[in-house]
Amino acid sequence: MAYFSLNTSGNPTDPQDYTLQGSQPTCLGEDQICAVQASNNGSNKPVLTEALKNEMIIALHSRTPSTNVSLKDS
C-alpha cells in the first residue's frame, strides 16, 4: 500500500484530491484528514474503499488517527 496526502481544502472522499507520497507524510493533530494509506489505482491516486471511508469517519469522530488514516489540526 502507498501513502497519499490530501491536497489543501480537498475533498477526502475524492481520489483526485490526493497526491502520492514516497513515504508516510508527517501529520499532527486531530481535526481533519491529512493522509491515507491505500492501494494505488494505477494513476497514482488512492483506492478509497468503503472500509477505508468508514475508517476515516471513525478517525474523525474519535479524533484519533488509525492504521490507514492520519489527521492534522485545522
Coordinates of N, CA and C in Angstrom, one line a residue:
M1 N 0.8 -1.2 0.0 CA 0.0 0.0 0.0 C 0.9 1.2 0.0
A2 N 0.3 2.3 -0.5 CA 1.1 3.6 -0.6 C 0.4 4.7 0.3
Y3 N 1.2 5.7 0.5 CA 0.7 6.9 1.2 C 0.2 8.0 0.3
F4 N -0.9 8.6 0.6 CA -1.4 9.7 -0.2 C -1.8 10.8 0.7
S5 N -1.3 12.1 0.4 CA -1.7 13.2 1.2 C -2.8 13.9 0.6
L6 N -3.8 14.4 1.4 CA -4.9 15.1 0.9 C -4.5 16.6 0.6
N7 N -4.8 17.0 -0.6 CA -4.5 18.4 -1.0 C -5.2 19.4 -0.2
T8 N -4.6 20.5 0.0 CA -5.2 21.6 0.8 C -6.7 21.9 0.4
S9 N -7.6 21.9 1.3 CA -9.0 22.1 1.1 C -9.6 21.1 0.1
G10 N -9.0 19.9 0.0 CA -9.5 18.8 -0.9 C -10.6 18.1 -0.2
N11 N -11.4 17.4 -1.0 CA -12.5 16.5 -0.5 C -11.9 15.2 -0.2
P12 N -12.0 14.7 1.1 CA -11.3 13.5 1.5 C -12.0 12.2 0.8
T13 N -13.1 12.3 0.2 CA -13.7 11.2 -0.4 C -13.5 11.2 -2.0
D14 N -12.7 12.1 -2.5 CA -12.4 12.2 -3.9 C -11.0 11.8 -4.1
P15 N -10.7 10.7 -4.8 CA -9.4 10.3 -5.0 C -8.5 11.3 -5.8
Q16 N -9.1 12.1 -6.6 CA -8.4 13.1 -7.4 C -7.8 14.2 -6.5
D17 N -8.3 14.3 -5.2 CA -7.8 15.3 -4.3 C -6.6 14.9 -3.5
Y18 N -6.0 13.8 -3.9 CA -4.8 13.2 -3.1 C -3.6 13.2 -4.0
T19 N -2.4 13.3 -3.4 CA -1.1 13.3 -4.0 C -0.3 12.1 -3.5
L20 N 0.2 11.3 -4.3 CA 1.0 10.1 -3.9 C 2.3 10.6 -3.2
Q21 N 2.7 10.0 -2.1 CA 3.8 10.4 -1.4 C 4.8 9.2 -1.4
G22 N 6.1 9.5 -1.3 CA 7.1 8.5 -1.3 C 7.3 7.7 0.0
S23 N 6.8 8.4 1.1 CA 6.9 7.8 2.4 C 5.7 8.4 3.2
Q24 N 5.5 7.9 4.4 CA 4.4 8.4 5.3 C 4.6 9.9 5.6
P25 N 3.7 10.7 5.2 CA 3.8 12.2 5.5 C 3.6 12.4 7.0
T26 N 4.2 13.5 7.4 CA 4.1 14.0 8.8 C 2.8 14.7 9.0
C27 N 2.0 14.2 9.9 CA 0.7 14.8 10.1 C 0.5 14.8 11.6
L28 N 0.1 16.0 12.2 CA -0.1 16.1 13.6 C -1.4 16.8 13.9
G29 N -2.2 16.2 14.7 CA -3.5 16.8 15.0 C -4.6 15.8 15.1
E30 N -5.8 16.4 15.1 CA -7.0 15.5 15.3 C -8.2 16.0 14.6
D31 N -8.2 17.1 13.8 CA -9.4 17.7 13.3 C -9.8 17.3 11.9
Q32 N -8.8 17.1 11.0 CA -9.0 16.9 9.6 C -8.2 15.7 9.1
I33 N -8.7 15.1 8.0 CA -7.9 14.1 7.3 C -6.6 14.8 6.7
C34 N -5.5 14.2 6.9 CA -4.2 14.7 6.3 C -3.7 13.7 5.2
A35 N -3.8 12.4 5.5 CA -3.3 11.5 4.6 C -3.9 10.1 4.8
V36 N -3.9 9.3 3.8 CA -4.4 7.9 3.9 C -3.4 6.9 3.3
Q37 N -3.4 5.7 3.8 CA -2.6 4.6 3.2 C -3.6 3.7 2.5
A38 N -3.4 3.5 1.2 CA -4.3 2.8 0.4 C -3.6 2.2 -0.8
S39 N -4.3 1.3 -1.5 CA -3.8 0.8 -2.8 C -3.8 1.9 -3.8
N40 N -2.8 1.9 -4.7 CA -2.7 2.8 -5.8 C -3.6 2.3 -7.0
N41 N -4.4 3.2 -7.5 CA -5.4 2.8 -8.6 C -4.7 2.7 -9.9
G42 N -3.4 2.9 -10.0 CA -2.7 2.8 -11.3 C -2.5 4.1 -11.9
S43 N -3.1 5.2 -11.4 CA -3.0 6.5 -11.8 C -2.4 7.4 -10.7
N44 N -1.8 6.8 -9.7 CA -1.2 7.5 -8.6 C -2.2 8.2 -7.7
K45 N -3.4 7.6 -7.6 CA -4.5 8.0 -6.8 C -4.9 6.9 -5.9
P46 N -5.4 7.1 -4.7 CA -5.8 6.1 -3.8 C -7.1 5.4 -4.2
V47 N -7.2 4.1 -3.9 CA -8.4 3.4 -4.0 C -9.2 3.6 -2.6
L48 N -10.2 4.3 -2.6 CA -11.0 4.6 -1.4 C -12.1 3.7 -1.3
T49 N -11.8 2.5 -0.6 CA -12.8 1.5 -0.4 C -13.8 2.0 0.7
E50 N -15.0 1.3 0.7 CA -16.0 1.6 1.8 C -15.3 1.4 3.2
A51 N -14.5 0.4 3.3 CA -13.8 0.1 4.6 C -12.9 1.3 5.0
L52 N -12.2 1.8 4.0 CA -11.3 2.9 4.3 C -12.1 4.2 4.6
K53 N -13.2 4.4 3.9 CA -14.1 5.6 4.2 C -14.6 5.5 5.6
N54 N -15.0 4.3 6.0 CA -15.5 4.1 7.4 C -14.4 4.3 8.4
E55 N -13.2 3.9 8.1 CA -12.1 4.1 9.0 C -11.8 5.6 9.1
M56 N -12.0 6.4 8.0 CA -11.8 7.8 8.0 C -12.9 8.5 8.9
I57 N -14.1 8.0 8.8 CA -15.2 8.5 9.7 C -14.9 8.3 11.1
I58 N -14.5 7.1 11.5 CA -14.2 6.7 12.8 C -13.1 7.5 13.4
A59 N -12.0 7.7 12.6 CA -10.9 8.5 13.0 C -11.3 10.0 13.3
L60 N -12.1 10.5 12.4 CA -12.6 11.9 12.7 C -13.5 12.0 13.9
H61 N -14.4 11.1 14.1 CA -15.3 11.1 15.2 C -14.6 10.9 16.5
S62 N -13.6 10.0 16.5 CA -12.8 9.7 17.8 C -11.7 10.7 17.9
R63 N -11.4 11.5 16.9 CA -10.2 12.4 16.9 C -8.9 11.7 17.2
T64 N -8.8 10.5 16.6 CA -7.7 9.6 16.8 C -7.3 9.0 15.4
P65 N -6.0 9.2 15.0 CA -5.5 8.6 13.8 C -5.6 7.1 13.9
S66 N -5.7 6.4 12.8 CA -5.7 4.9 12.7 C -4.6 4.4 11.9
T67 N -4.6 3.1 11.6 CA -3.6 2.5 10.8 C -3.5 3.1 9.4
N68 N -4.6 3.4 8.8 CA -4.6 3.9 7.4 C -5.0 5.4 7.3
V69 N -5.3 6.1 8.4 CA -5.8 7.4 8.3 C -4.9 8.3 9.3
S70 N -4.3 9.4 8.7 CA -3.6 10.3 9.5 C -4.4 11.6 9.6
L71 N -4.3 12.3 10.7 CA -5.1 13.5 10.9 C -4.2 14.7 11.2
K72 N -4.7 15.9 10.9 CA -4.0 17.1 11.2 C -4.9 18.1 11.8
D73 N -4.3 19.2 12.4 CA -5.1 20.3 13.0 C -5.6 21.2 11.9
S74 N -6.8 21.8 12.1 CA -7.3 22.7 11.1 C -6.7 24.0 11.2

